[in-house]
Tab-separated table of C-alpha atoms in Angstrom:
chain	number	residue	atom	x	y	z
A	1	MET	CA	39.164	3.071	-48.780
A	2	LYS	CA	42.208	0.628	-47.561
A	3	ASN	CA	45.615	1.657	-45.244
A	4	LYS	CA	48.929	-0.424	-45.913
A	5	THR	CA	50.788	-0.984	-43.187
A	6	ARG	CA	54.256	-1.104	-43.919
A	7	GLU	CA	55.014	-4.568	-44.959
A	8	GLY	CA	51.909	-4.309	-48.065
A	9	GLU	CA	49.053	-5.949	-45.475
A	10	ALA	CA	45.694	-3.629	-46.277
A	11	GLN	CA	44.600	-3.479	-42.969
A	12	PRO	CA	40.344	-2.978	-43.247
A	13	SER	CA	38.942	0.942	-42.916
A	14	ARG	CA	37.737	2.076	-39.707
A	15	CYS	CA	35.101	5.151	-41.460
A	16	PRO	CA	31.423	4.661	-40.531
A	17	ASP	CA	29.615	2.142	-44.244
A	18	ASN	CA	28.911	4.944	-46.562
A	19	SER	CA	24.891	4.583	-45.246
A	20	ALA	CA	22.000	7.162	-44.214
A	21	PHE	CA	22.000	5.379	-40.538
A	22	LYS	CA	25.640	5.730	-40.379
A	23	GLN	CA	25.853	8.958	-42.232
A	24	GLN	CA	23.259	10.428	-40.235
A	25	ARG	CA	21.695	11.307	-43.013
A	26	LEU	CA	18.578	10.264	-42.444
A	27	PRO	CA	15.313	12.809	-42.819
A	28	ALA	CA	14.544	14.249	-38.887
A	29	TRP	CA	11.419	16.790	-38.090
A	30	LYS	CA	12.538	19.806	-36.242
A	31	PRO	CA	9.250	21.399	-34.475
A	32	GLN	CA	8.814	24.785	-35.225
A	33	LEU	CA	7.715	25.949	-31.599
A	34	THR	CA	5.499	29.023	-32.252
A	35	ILE	CA	3.570	31.143	-29.542
A	36	ALA	CA	0.586	29.602	-30.579
A	37	SER	CA	1.538	26.329	-30.507
A	38	VAL	CA	3.044	27.173	-27.123
A	39	LEU	CA	0.805	28.656	-25.955
A	40	SER	CA	-2.121	26.379	-25.960
A	41	SER	CA	-0.606	22.807	-25.787
A	42	PHE	CA	-0.175	24.743	-21.576
A	43	PHE	CA	-3.640	26.379	-21.939
A	44	LEU	CA	-4.734	22.471	-22.828
A	45	THR	CA	-3.444	21.125	-20.705
A	46	GLY	CA	-4.622	23.316	-17.946
A	47	ALA	CA	-7.682	22.771	-18.637
A	48	PHE	CA	-7.118	18.779	-18.705
A	49	CYS	CA	-5.844	18.677	-15.387
A	50	LEU	CA	-8.462	20.940	-13.844
A	51	THR	CA	-11.185	18.852	-15.087
A	52	VAL	CA	-9.841	15.566	-14.364
A	53	GLY	CA	-8.790	16.863	-10.343
A	54	VAL	CA	-12.096	18.316	-9.819
A	55	CYS	CA	-14.013	14.644	-11.375
A	56	LEU	CA	-11.011	12.832	-9.041
A	57	VAL	CA	-11.768	14.712	-5.933
A	58	LEU	CA	-15.334	14.238	-6.385
A	59	SER	CA	-15.131	11.134	-6.042
A	60	ALA	CA	-13.244	10.528	-3.471
A	61	ASN	CA	-15.570	12.997	-1.233
A	62	SER	CA	-18.277	10.796	-2.441
A	63	VAL	CA	-16.961	8.272	-0.409
A	64	ARG	CA	-19.274	7.604	3.025
A	65	GLU	CA	-16.374	6.210	5.922
A	66	ILE	CA	-16.605	5.519	9.303
A	67	GLN	CA	-13.145	5.904	11.561
A	68	ILE	CA	-12.973	5.412	14.723
A	69	ASP	CA	-9.681	5.976	17.055
A	70	TYR	CA	-9.010	3.314	20.025
A	71	SER	CA	-5.899	3.890	21.054
A	72	ASP	CA	-7.402	5.277	23.595
A	73	LYS	CA	-10.465	3.723	24.689
A	74	CYS	CA	-8.666	0.401	25.221
A	75	SER	CA	-6.522	2.053	27.125
A	76	ASP	CA	-7.113	-1.339	30.200
A	77	CYS	CA	-5.858	-3.746	26.648
A	78	SER	CA	-2.625	-0.773	26.227
A	79	LYS	CA	-1.286	-0.563	29.556
A	80	LEU	CA	-1.518	-4.354	29.713
A	81	ARG	CA	0.674	-4.456	26.259
A	82	GLU	CA	3.059	-2.110	27.868
A	83	ASN	CA	5.266	-5.301	29.318
A	84	SER	CA	6.286	-7.800	26.131
A	85	SER	CA	5.599	-10.388	29.667
A	86	ASN	CA	1.732	-10.321	28.958
A	87	TRP	CA	1.881	-11.810	25.026
A	88	ASN	CA	0.303	-14.402	26.199
A	89	LYS	CA	-3.187	-12.778	27.812
A	90	GLU	CA	-5.665	-11.937	26.278
A	91	CYS	CA	-7.603	-8.454	26.631
A	92	HIS	CA	-11.024	-7.542	24.838
A	93	CYS	CA	-12.519	-4.174	24.755
A	94	SER	CA	-15.428	-2.922	23.034
A	95	ILE	CA	-16.389	0.276	21.631
A	96	ASN	CA	-20.094	1.398	19.970
A	97	PHE	CA	-21.126	4.305	17.153
A	98	THR	CA	-23.831	4.341	16.209
A	99	LEU	CA	-24.607	4.807	12.205
A	100	LYS	CA	-27.142	7.567	11.177
A	101	GLU	CA	-27.594	6.490	7.379
A	102	ASP	CA	-27.422	3.179	5.709
A	103	ILE	CA	-23.498	2.700	3.903
A	104	LEU	CA	-24.951	1.273	0.929
A	105	GLY	CA	-22.926	-0.700	-1.749
A	106	ASP	CA	-19.509	-3.205	-0.913
A	107	VAL	CA	-18.249	-1.974	2.232
A	108	PHE	CA	-14.532	-3.015	3.615
A	109	MET	CA	-12.940	-2.698	7.044
A	110	TYR	CA	-9.481	-1.447	7.274
A	111	TYR	CA	-6.991	-1.168	10.214
A	112	GLY	CA	-4.848	1.845	11.000
A	113	LEU	CA	-1.744	3.180	12.461
A	114	GLN	CA	-0.383	6.377	12.783
A	115	ASN	CA	3.522	7.382	13.764
A	116	PHE	CA	4.768	3.599	12.378
A	117	TYR	CA	7.898	4.330	10.311
A	118	GLN	CA	7.931	0.686	7.659
A	119	ASN	CA	9.558	2.894	5.414
A	120	HIS	CA	13.116	2.782	8.052
A	121	ARG	CA	15.402	0.717	5.198
A	122	ARG	CA	17.068	-1.787	7.326
A	123	TYR	CA	12.992	-2.506	8.737
A	124	MET	CA	12.677	-3.157	5.264
A	125	MET	CA	15.486	-5.282	4.579
A	126	SER	CA	14.400	-7.795	6.943
A	127	ARG	CA	13.293	-10.403	5.221
A	128	SER	CA	14.211	-13.643	2.746
A	129	ASN	CA	11.663	-13.733	-0.256
A	130	THR	CA	13.105	-16.675	-1.083
A	131	GLN	CA	11.528	-18.197	2.328
A	132	LEU	CA	8.311	-17.118	1.912
A	133	LEU	CA	8.069	-18.287	-2.138
A	134	GLY	CA	8.821	-22.004	0.045
A	135	ARG	CA	12.376	-22.368	-0.604
A	136	ASN	CA	14.833	-23.321	1.379
A	137	VAL	CA	17.475	-20.724	2.684
A	138	ASN	CA	20.374	-20.726	4.629
A	139	MET	CA	18.626	-17.802	7.741
A	140	GLN	CA	22.857	-16.517	7.689
A	141	ARG	CA	23.288	-15.285	4.541
A	142	SER	CA	19.413	-13.266	4.522
A	143	TYR	CA	19.271	-10.675	5.937
A	144	CYS	CA	16.560	-11.369	8.884
A	145	ALA	CA	18.460	-10.461	11.737
A	146	PRO	CA	18.552	-9.980	14.698
A	147	PHE	CA	14.749	-11.958	14.038
A	148	SER	CA	16.568	-14.724	11.891
A	149	THR	CA	16.962	-18.179	14.390
A	150	TYR	CA	16.918	-18.474	18.210
A	151	ARG	CA	20.124	-18.945	20.415
A	152	ASN	CA	19.486	-23.186	19.827
A	153	GLY	CA	19.515	-22.157	16.323
A	154	THR	CA	15.463	-23.321	15.137
A	155	PRO	CA	14.977	-21.535	11.568
A	156	MET	CA	12.335	-18.538	12.403
A	157	ALA	CA	9.114	-18.936	9.949
A	158	PRO	CA	8.813	-16.541	8.896
A	159	CYS	CA	11.707	-14.787	9.434
A	160	GLY	CA	12.638	-10.898	9.195
A	161	ALA	CA	11.523	-7.534	11.948
A	162	ILE	CA	7.960	-7.386	9.386
A	163	ALA	CA	7.093	-10.430	9.885
A	164	ASN	CA	7.635	-9.944	14.025
A	165	SER	CA	5.684	-6.740	13.763
A	166	ILE	CA	2.402	-8.035	12.302
A	167	PHE	CA	-0.495	-6.439	13.267
A	168	ASN	CA	-2.799	-9.499	15.155
A	169	ASP	CA	-5.307	-7.386	16.865
A	170	THR	CA	-8.581	-9.423	16.092
A	171	ILE	CA	-11.717	-7.237	15.065
A	172	ASP	CA	-14.754	-8.259	15.081
A	173	LEU	CA	-18.083	-6.185	13.650
A	174	PHE	CA	-21.179	-6.685	15.787
A	175	TYR	CA	-25.935	-4.715	15.056
A	176	ASN	CA	-27.783	-4.780	17.553
A	177	ARG	CA	-31.182	-4.955	16.404
A	178	ASN	CA	-34.242	-4.244	18.374
A	179	SER	CA	-32.844	-6.598	21.052
A	180	SER	CA	-30.714	-9.003	19.334
A	181	VAL	CA	-27.260	-8.488	19.191
A	182	ILE	CA	-26.253	-10.187	15.005
A	183	GLN	CA	-22.595	-10.494	14.507
A	184	VAL	CA	-21.958	-9.109	10.408
A	185	PRO	CA	-20.542	-11.198	8.521
A	186	LEU	CA	-16.526	-10.883	7.090
A	187	LEU	CA	-15.254	-12.397	4.360
A	188	LYS	CA	-11.745	-12.713	5.275
A	189	THR	CA	-9.997	-13.603	2.004
A	190	GLY	CA	-9.527	-12.005	-1.345
A	191	ASN	CA	-8.513	-9.200	-0.268
A	192	SER	CA	-4.120	-9.619	-0.813
A	193	TRP	CA	-3.732	-8.737	-4.855
A	194	TRP	CA	-3.463	-11.563	-6.757
A	195	THR	CA	0.053	-12.114	-7.681
A	196	ASP	CA	0.954	-11.625	-3.880
A	197	LYS	CA	-1.072	-14.852	-3.390
A	198	ASN	CA	-0.398	-16.757	-7.215
A	199	VAL	CA	3.178	-15.578	-7.333
A	200	LYS	CA	5.452	-14.154	-4.744
A	201	PHE	CA	4.618	-16.352	-1.481
A	202	ARG	CA	3.957	-20.426	-1.885
A	203	ASN	CA	4.292	-22.595	1.105
A	204	PRO	CA	7.040	-25.575	1.419
A	205	GLU	CA	5.115	-28.134	-0.155
A	206	SER	CA	4.387	-31.161	1.925
A	207	TYR	CA	1.484	-33.476	2.117
A	208	ASN	CA	0.276	-30.763	5.177
A	209	LEU	CA	1.572	-27.691	6.316
A	210	SER	CA	3.087	-28.518	10.033
A	211	SER	CA	4.720	-31.174	8.517
A	212	ALA	CA	6.602	-28.314	6.114
A	213	PHE	CA	6.757	-26.330	8.321
A	214	ALA	CA	8.731	-28.570	10.346
A	215	GLY	CA	12.277	-27.677	12.512
A	216	THR	CA	11.374	-24.159	12.641
A	217	ALA	CA	9.149	-22.044	14.773
A	218	ARG	CA	7.093	-18.335	15.215
A	219	PRO	CA	8.217	-15.474	15.124
A	220	PRO	CA	9.132	-13.582	19.370
A	221	TYR	CA	6.072	-11.384	19.345
A	222	TRP	CA	3.062	-14.084	17.838
A	223	GLN	CA	0.783	-16.023	19.475
A	224	LYS	CA	0.943	-18.652	16.995
A	225	PRO	CA	3.517	-20.817	14.082
A	226	VAL	CA	2.418	-18.985	10.342
A	227	TYR	CA	0.475	-22.798	9.602
A	228	LEU	CA	-1.718	-21.868	11.845
A	229	LEU	CA	-3.003	-18.028	11.737
A	230	ASP	CA	-6.707	-19.201	10.164
A	231	GLU	CA	-7.706	-22.958	12.116
A	232	GLU	CA	-11.218	-22.512	10.051
A	233	ASP	CA	-9.224	-22.352	6.265
A	234	GLU	CA	-5.535	-24.363	5.945
A	235	ARG	CA	-6.138	-22.492	2.312
A	236	ASN	CA	-5.522	-19.510	3.768
A	237	ASN	CA	-2.371	-20.638	6.190
A	238	GLY	CA	0.880	-20.040	6.116
A	239	TYR	CA	2.702	-18.035	4.322
A	240	VAL	CA	-0.406	-17.450	1.886
A	241	ASN	CA	-2.289	-16.380	4.495
A	242	ASP	CA	-4.937	-12.390	3.104
A	243	ASP	CA	-3.807	-10.753	6.775
A	244	PHE	CA	0.158	-12.150	6.637
A	245	ILE	CA	-0.038	-10.812	3.154
A	246	ILE	CA	-0.936	-7.477	3.253
A	247	TRP	CA	1.396	-6.654	5.868
A	248	MET	CA	4.572	-8.138	4.241
A	249	ARG	CA	3.502	-5.512	1.683
A	250	VAL	CA	5.051	-2.461	3.812
A	251	SER	CA	3.678	1.098	3.206
A	252	ALA	CA	6.175	3.946	2.238
A	253	PHE	CA	4.999	6.848	4.867
A	254	ALA	CA	4.381	7.115	9.046
A	255	THR	CA	0.570	6.793	8.454
A	256	PHE	CA	-1.500	3.845	6.743
A	257	ARG	CA	-4.460	1.498	6.105
A	258	ASN	CA	-4.541	-2.046	5.113
A	259	LEU	CA	-7.893	-3.725	3.814
A	260	TYR	CA	-8.487	-6.177	7.320
A	261	ARG	CA	-12.357	-7.536	5.862
A	262	ARG	CA	-15.292	-6.824	3.808
A	263	VAL	CA	-18.781	-6.814	5.045
A	264	GLN	CA	-20.328	-10.633	3.635
A	265	ARG	CA	-23.522	-8.723	1.234
A	266	VAL	CA	-26.157	-11.382	2.798
A	267	ARG	CA	-29.020	-11.640	5.099
A	268	HIS	CA	-29.334	-8.219	6.959
A	269	PHE	CA	-26.190	-7.073	5.494
A	270	ALA	CA	-27.199	-7.744	1.153
A	271	GLU	CA	-27.437	-4.301	0.917
A	272	GLY	CA	-24.755	-2.967	2.257
A	273	LEU	CA	-24.567	-1.312	6.890
A	274	PRO	CA	-27.853	-0.381	7.127
A	275	ALA	CA	-28.385	2.291	10.306
A	276	GLY	CA	-28.589	1.554	13.640
A	277	ASN	CA	-26.137	0.924	16.516
A	278	TYR	CA	-22.905	-1.071	16.394
A	279	THR	CA	-20.802	-2.899	17.982
A	280	PHE	CA	-17.134	-3.337	17.568
A	281	GLN	CA	-15.433	-6.442	19.681
A	282	ILE	CA	-11.386	-5.981	19.574
A	283	SER	CA	-8.718	-8.498	20.611
A	284	TYR	CA	-5.909	-5.778	21.557
A	285	ASN	CA	-2.280	-7.204	20.922
A	286	PHE	CA	-1.013	-4.821	18.934
A	287	PRO	CA	0.819	-2.063	21.925
A	288	VAL	CA	1.556	1.262	20.231
A	289	THR	CA	2.180	3.172	23.069
A	290	ARG	CA	6.000	3.254	22.682
A	291	PHE	CA	6.530	4.653	20.416
A	292	LYS	CA	3.792	7.114	20.281
A	293	GLY	CA	1.291	5.633	18.154
A	294	ARG	CA	-2.427	5.677	17.535
A	295	LYS	CA	-4.954	2.836	16.251
A	296	HIS	CA	-7.459	2.730	13.810
A	297	VAL	CA	-11.002	1.110	12.706
A	298	ILE	CA	-12.620	2.398	9.426
A	299	LEU	CA	-15.351	1.712	7.962
A	300	SER	CA	-15.145	2.364	3.941
A	301	THR	CA	-16.853	2.392	0.450
A	302	VAL	CA	-15.026	2.291	-2.371
A	303	VAL	CA	-16.351	4.078	-5.951
A	304	TRP	CA	-14.118	4.221	-9.395
A	305	SER	CA	-10.595	6.096	-8.717
A	306	GLY	CA	-10.392	4.006	-5.122
A	307	GLY	CA	-11.086	5.289	-1.473
A	308	SER	CA	-10.955	8.483	0.089
A	309	ASN	CA	-8.260	10.217	-0.463
A	310	PRO	CA	-8.081	13.851	-2.592
A	311	PHE	CA	-4.244	13.830	-2.998
A	312	LEU	CA	-4.301	12.438	-6.664
A	313	GLY	CA	-7.785	14.740	-7.235
A	314	ILE	CA	-5.052	17.870	-5.431
A	315	ALA	CA	-2.600	16.889	-7.356
A	316	TYR	CA	-4.360	17.134	-10.802
A	317	LEU	CA	-5.888	21.001	-9.700
A	318	VAL	CA	-1.892	22.431	-8.968
A	319	SER	CA	-0.741	21.173	-12.069
A	320	GLY	CA	-3.655	21.978	-13.920
A	321	THR	CA	-3.687	25.527	-12.236
A	322	ALA	CA	0.204	26.290	-12.840
A	323	ALA	CA	0.099	25.430	-16.166
A	324	ILE	CA	-2.580	27.961	-17.008
A	325	LEU	CA	-1.183	30.161	-15.606
A	326	THR	CA	2.169	29.439	-16.862
A	327	GLY	CA	0.068	30.508	-19.993
A	328	PHE	CA	-1.123	33.632	-18.866
A	329	VAL	CA	3.144	34.527	-17.470
A	330	ILE	CA	3.828	33.541	-21.150
A	331	THR	CA	1.076	35.553	-22.723
A	332	GLY	CA	1.721	39.052	-21.015
A	333	ILE	CA	5.455	38.361	-21.700
A	334	HIS	CA	4.935	38.415	-25.698
A	335	LEU	CA	2.226	40.692	-25.952
A	336	LYS	CA	4.934	42.770	-23.394
A	337	LEU	CA	7.993	42.289	-25.647
A	338	ARG	CA	5.131	42.402	-29.166
A	339	LYS	CA	4.668	46.124	-28.312
A	340	LYS	CA	7.529	47.005	-27.608
A	341	LYS	CA	9.221	45.349	-31.630
A	342	THR	CA	6.462	47.423	-33.061
A	343	TYR	CA	7.337	51.247	-31.544
A	344	PHE	CA	10.982	50.595	-32.403
A	345	GLN	CA	9.780	49.872	-35.832
A	346	LYS	CA	7.683	52.954	-36.179
A	347	GLN	CA	11.177	54.370	-34.085
């Protein structure tokens, strides 16, 4: 039907077309909830969550892990690092420990930090993703301040508070076998995500890295420029350095761990780490005393569900228990109401 104006001209109607879709005449499925379907869904969901939760907890408990807190064991270095003017002075400490049993399989080394809040909003925003892609960036418009440029206008590379506070302790592992000391071979590449290494982080294009970063300066707390992060492997330098990439993926909690190295399975360590006496040689650079933090070094294996973290398994157990308890509560209410209904019908 068409409407007519005062002049007699026909105007198109605003009514929707007479179709099943526009007139809402499509067939629909309306589930009829019965007590049997509701209770079966609760009990089946609870049983599934409990099964998965038990598997995850047992898997997490099977992880072999050694964790050593070296905050106090390197107390002399810790006192030295309290004064920021000593940033260029080296400090080393050794920590001895014993493995009573072999750690078989792939062994991963992590560093852990406690009471370090990477989830602070201003800290998380203090970076330039454009710069990390190897592109030119206007520092005045970036979120890197106050770690964007020096007073003379020289831009920092990389800029921002996250990059400036990178974890820079150096940790080496030695195996004391009989009367000889063997350095455990550690892999420092291949530890970051493929997407980070090949998509999110790229170096500026140039014939060499030193010229690519010409006209920039290292962040204030760094001991070396970004193009010398790994002097042994040129492919692990600049913005694509694995340690740098892993640090730039900030943690959501104040206590966290990051992957540092992997044990290379060769020679004496082909099957993993054999039982015996070991020593951590640590070059202490990262200060934690001022914010009452702690530092750990962790040796751990992994399983199909990941590392030694039972949180997901516990979450499944809690969810499954809650679903089953809810099912029992609904069953009790149903039985009680059914008895009342039967009683009144007899009356």
